[in-house]
Amino acid sequence: MRNKSIAFLGGGQMAEALIGGLVASQAAHPEAICATDPMAARRDLLKSRFGIRVGEENVAAVREADLIVLAIKPQAMPAVLSDVGPALSGKLVVSIAAGVTVAWIRERVAQPRALVRAMPNTPALVREGVTALAYQPDLSADDVRAVRSLFEAVGSVVAVEERLMDAVTGLSGSGPAYVFVAIEALADGGVKMGLPRATAQLLAAQTVLGAARMVLERGEHPALLKDQVASPGGTTIAGLHQLEVGGMRGCVMAAVEAATKRSQELGR
């Protein structure tokens, strides 16, 4: 990655997270990174925070880079590709736009060297993200390493078939919002039972963080870990019963399904 120049088209939150990860991990030198954004204030922020090059001309940024990251909203993709399409010829291109397929991009740009569809999530901002990558058959081993390095700078990476990317969007792409709601609800429950707000929020957030770490490090099914907490006739099983009565499982599953379908709609 250190021998490649990178252009981020769009200076949004995810671009900021990726740039920050690259710089902090020294996976790329700041001088090798360029970001574009139509807003001067946003460009100034990225430049001052990370020491990277910034600009407002997408075509100029693309021409000078080896790896192009399309960090733009799905709705803006047609206009941006109309502008930069010819300049993408021979480039390694990564798209993080929800719902936008590789085939759809290929129809609108000159022949790139390779295209990768990626779905990172917002915990990348604190280097705890997870990114799903859909590789194409024409991707070289060097390109695979470059793309993985980009996203490993902000968390974990998994490879999936592109047909599953909408489900990834519904689960891990949108999932942080579901977890934030769960943390808020746990904290609200603590406040209802008399805990100070700050204490309740810390207890809730750290509980979720610790539980997630146990799932990742132990490699056990979450149901087994749940059973280890729920002793017969105890407090936890009483609380779990209320979650079942309220339909928590079904609601979470329905949320993933709804977000997946919306991702599919955005790609049409």
Coordinates of C-alpha atoms in Angstrom, one line a residue:
M1 CA 0.0 0.0 0.0
R2 CA 2.8 2.4 0.8
N3 CA 4.0 2.4 -2.9
K4 CA 0.5 3.4 -4.1
S5 CA -1.1 6.8 -4.4
I6 CA -4.8 6.9 -3.3
A7 CA -7.6 9.3 -4.2
F8 CA -10.8 9.5 -2.2
L9 CA -13.7 11.0 -4.2
G10 CA -15.9 12.4 -1.5
G11 CA -14.7 13.6 1.8
G12 CA -17.4 12.2 4.0
Q13 CA -17.3 10.4 7.3
M14 CA -16.2 7.0 5.8
A15 CA -13.5 8.6 3.7
E16 CA -12.3 10.4 6.9
A17 CA -12.2 7.1 8.8
L18 CA -10.2 5.3 6.1
I19 CA -7.8 8.2 5.7
G20 CA -7.3 8.4 9.4
G21 CA -6.6 4.6 9.6
L22 CA -4.1 4.7 6.8
V23 CA -2.2 7.6 8.3
A24 CA -2.3 6.2 11.9
S25 CA -1.1 2.7 10.8
Q26 CA 1.5 4.2 8.4
A27 CA 0.0 2.0 5.7
A28 CA 0.2 5.0 3.4
H29 CA 2.1 8.3 3.6
P30 CA -0.1 11.4 3.8
E31 CA 1.5 12.9 0.7
A32 CA 0.3 9.9 -1.2
I33 CA -3.3 10.5 -0.3
C34 CA -5.7 13.0 -2.0
A35 CA -9.3 13.7 -1.1
T36 CA -11.9 15.7 -3.0
D37 CA -14.9 17.5 -1.6
P38 CA -17.0 20.3 -3.0
M39 CA -17.0 22.1 0.4
A40 CA -13.9 24.1 1.2
A41 CA -14.4 23.7 5.0
R42 CA -14.4 20.0 4.6
R43 CA -11.3 20.0 2.5
D44 CA -9.5 22.3 5.0
L45 CA -10.5 19.9 7.9
L46 CA -9.1 16.8 6.1
K47 CA -5.9 18.7 5.2
S48 CA -5.3 20.0 8.7
R49 CA -6.1 16.8 10.5
F50 CA -4.2 14.4 8.3
G51 CA -1.7 16.4 6.3
I52 CA -3.1 15.0 3.0
R53 CA -3.6 16.7 -0.3
V54 CA -7.1 18.0 -1.0
G55 CA -8.9 19.4 -4.0
E56 CA -12.3 19.9 -5.6
E57 CA -11.5 18.5 -9.1
N58 CA -12.3 14.8 -9.2
V59 CA -10.7 14.2 -12.6
A60 CA -7.4 15.7 -11.6
A61 CA -7.3 13.5 -8.4
V62 CA -8.1 10.4 -10.4
R63 CA -5.4 10.9 -12.9
E64 CA -2.7 11.2 -10.3
A65 CA -3.7 8.2 -8.3
D66 CA -3.2 4.4 -8.5
L67 CA -6.2 3.4 -6.3
I68 CA -9.5 5.3 -6.5
V69 CA -12.0 5.1 -3.7
L70 CA -15.6 6.1 -4.7
A71 CA -16.7 7.3 -1.2
I72 CA -19.8 9.0 -2.4
K73 CA -23.5 8.6 -1.9
P74 CA -25.4 6.3 -4.2
Q75 CA -27.6 9.1 -5.4
A76 CA -24.5 11.1 -6.5
M77 CA -22.8 8.2 -8.3
P78 CA -24.2 8.9 -11.8
A79 CA -23.0 12.5 -11.9
V80 CA -19.6 11.7 -10.5
L81 CA -19.0 8.8 -12.9
S82 CA -20.2 10.9 -15.8
D83 CA -17.4 13.3 -14.8
V84 CA -14.6 11.0 -14.1
G85 CA -15.5 7.9 -16.1
P86 CA -12.8 8.2 -18.9
A87 CA -10.1 8.9 -16.3
L88 CA -10.7 5.6 -14.5
S89 CA -9.2 3.6 -17.4
G90 CA -6.5 1.3 -16.1
K91 CA -7.1 2.2 -12.5
L92 CA -7.9 0.1 -9.4
V93 CA -11.3 1.3 -8.3
V94 CA -13.1 0.6 -5.0
S95 CA -16.7 1.6 -4.5
I96 CA -18.2 1.9 -1.0
A97 CA -21.6 3.1 -2.2
A98 CA -24.5 1.1 -0.8
G99 CA -26.5 -0.8 -3.4
V100 CA -24.3 0.1 -6.4
T101 CA -23.2 -3.0 -8.3
V102 CA -19.9 -3.5 -10.1
A103 CA -21.9 -4.2 -13.3
W104 CA -23.7 -0.9 -13.0
I105 CA -20.4 1.0 -12.6
R106 CA -18.7 -0.8 -15.5
E107 CA -21.6 0.3 -17.8
R108 CA -20.7 4.0 -17.0
V109 CA -16.9 4.2 -17.0
A110 CA -14.0 3.5 -19.3
Q111 CA -12.3 0.2 -18.8
P112 CA -10.7 0.2 -15.3
R113 CA -8.0 -2.3 -14.4
A114 CA -10.1 -3.8 -11.7
L115 CA -13.3 -3.0 -9.7
V116 CA -14.0 -3.9 -6.1
R117 CA -17.2 -3.4 -4.2
A118 CA -16.8 -2.8 -0.5
M119 CA -19.1 -2.2 2.5
P120 CA -17.4 -0.8 5.6
N121 CA -19.2 0.4 8.6
T122 CA -19.0 3.5 10.9
P123 CA -17.0 1.8 13.8
A124 CA -14.1 2.3 11.3
L125 CA -13.9 5.8 12.8
V126 CA -12.5 4.2 16.0
R127 CA -10.5 1.5 14.1
E128 CA -13.1 -1.2 15.1
G129 CA -14.9 -1.5 11.8
V130 CA -15.7 -4.5 9.7
T131 CA -15.6 -4.4 5.9
A132 CA -17.0 -6.9 3.4
L133 CA -15.2 -7.1 0.1
A134 CA -16.6 -8.5 -3.2
Y135 CA -13.6 -9.4 -5.4
Q136 CA -14.0 -9.8 -9.2
P137 CA -12.3 -12.6 -11.0
D138 CA -9.9 -10.3 -12.8
L139 CA -8.4 -9.0 -9.6
S140 CA -4.6 -9.6 -9.2
A141 CA -3.0 -10.8 -6.0
D142 CA -1.3 -7.4 -5.7
D143 CA -4.6 -5.6 -6.0
V144 CA -6.2 -7.9 -3.4
R145 CA -3.4 -7.1 -1.0
A146 CA -3.8 -3.3 -1.6
V147 CA -7.5 -3.3 -1.1
R148 CA -7.3 -5.5 2.1
S149 CA -4.6 -3.2 3.5
L150 CA -6.8 -0.2 2.9
F151 CA -9.6 -1.6 5.0
E152 CA -7.5 -3.6 7.5
A153 CA -6.2 -0.2 8.6
V154 CA -9.7 0.5 10.2
G155 CA -10.7 -3.0 11.4
S156 CA -11.5 -6.5 10.1
V157 CA -12.1 -7.7 6.6
V158 CA -14.3 -10.5 5.2
A159 CA -14.7 -11.6 1.6
V160 CA -18.2 -12.3 0.2
E161 CA -19.9 -12.9 -3.1
E162 CA -21.2 -9.7 -4.6
R163 CA -24.8 -11.1 -4.6
L164 CA -24.6 -11.0 -0.7
M165 CA -23.5 -7.4 -0.4
D166 CA -27.0 -6.0 0.1
A167 CA -27.4 -8.4 3.1
V168 CA -24.0 -7.2 4.4
T169 CA -25.4 -3.7 4.1
G170 CA -28.5 -4.6 6.1
L171 CA -26.4 -6.4 8.8
S172 CA -23.1 -4.7 9.4
G173 CA -23.5 -1.6 7.4
S174 CA -26.7 -0.5 9.2
G175 CA -26.0 -2.7 12.3
P176 CA -24.2 0.0 14.4
A177 CA -27.4 2.0 14.5
Y178 CA -29.3 -1.0 15.9
V179 CA -26.6 -1.5 18.5
F180 CA -26.8 2.2 19.4
V181 CA -30.5 1.8 20.0
A182 CA -29.8 -1.2 22.2
I183 CA -27.2 0.7 24.2
E184 CA -29.6 3.6 24.6
A185 CA -32.4 1.3 25.8
L186 CA -30.1 -0.5 28.3
A187 CA -29.0 2.9 29.7
D188 CA -32.6 4.1 29.9
G189 CA -33.5 0.9 31.8
G190 CA -30.7 1.7 34.3
V191 CA -31.9 5.3 34.7
K192 CA -35.5 4.0 35.3
M193 CA -34.1 1.9 38.1
G194 CA -32.3 4.8 39.7
L195 CA -28.8 4.9 38.1
P196 CA -27.3 8.2 37.1
R197 CA -27.4 8.7 33.3
A198 CA -23.6 8.8 32.8
T199 CA -23.1 5.7 34.9
A200 CA -25.9 3.8 33.1
Q201 CA -24.5 4.7 29.7
L202 CA -21.0 3.6 30.6
L203 CA -22.3 0.3 32.0
A204 CA -24.4 -0.3 28.9
A205 CA -21.7 0.6 26.4
Q206 CA -19.0 -1.4 28.1
T207 CA -21.4 -4.4 28.5
V208 CA -22.0 -4.4 24.8
L209 CA -18.3 -4.1 24.0
G210 CA -17.3 -6.8 26.4
A211 CA -20.1 -9.2 25.2
A212 CA -19.0 -8.7 21.6
R213 CA -15.4 -9.3 22.5
M214 CA -16.4 -12.6 24.1
V215 CA -18.2 -13.7 21.0
L216 CA -15.1 -12.9 18.8
E217 CA -12.4 -14.3 21.1
R218 CA -14.1 -17.4 22.3
G219 CA -15.7 -18.4 19.0
E220 CA -18.7 -19.9 20.8
H221 CA -22.3 -19.6 19.6
P222 CA -23.9 -16.6 21.2
A223 CA -26.7 -18.9 22.6
L224 CA -24.1 -20.8 24.6
L225 CA -22.7 -17.6 26.0
K226 CA -26.2 -16.5 26.9
D227 CA -26.9 -19.7 28.7
Q228 CA -23.7 -19.2 30.8
V229 CA -25.1 -16.0 32.1
A230 CA -28.7 -17.2 32.7
S231 CA -28.7 -19.3 35.9
P232 CA -31.9 -21.2 36.8
G233 CA -34.5 -19.0 38.4
G234 CA -32.2 -16.0 38.3
T235 CA -32.3 -12.4 37.3
T236 CA -31.0 -12.8 33.7
I237 CA -33.6 -15.4 32.7
A238 CA -36.3 -13.1 34.0
G239 CA -35.0 -10.3 31.8
L240 CA -34.6 -12.6 28.8
H241 CA -38.2 -13.7 29.2
Q242 CA -39.3 -10.1 28.8
L243 CA -37.2 -9.7 25.6
E244 CA -38.9 -12.8 24.2
V245 CA -42.3 -11.4 25.1
G246 CA -41.4 -8.1 23.4
G247 CA -40.2 -9.9 20.2
M248 CA -36.7 -8.6 20.3
R249 CA -35.3 -11.3 18.0
G250 CA -38.0 -10.9 15.4
C251 CA -37.6 -7.1 15.4
V252 CA -33.8 -7.2 14.9
M253 CA -34.2 -9.8 12.1
A254 CA -36.8 -7.7 10.5
A255 CA -34.6 -4.6 10.7
V256 CA -31.8 -6.5 8.8
E257 CA -34.3 -7.6 6.2
A258 CA -35.7 -4.1 5.7
A259 CA -32.3 -2.5 5.4
T260 CA -31.3 -5.2 2.9
K261 CA -34.3 -4.6 0.7
R262 CA -33.6 -0.8 0.8
S263 CA -30.1 -1.5 -0.3
Q264 CA -31.5 -3.5 -3.2
E265 CA -33.8 -0.6 -4.1
L266 CA -30.9 1.9 -4.2
G267 CA -29.1 -0.3 -6.7
R268 CA -31.9 -0.4 -9.2

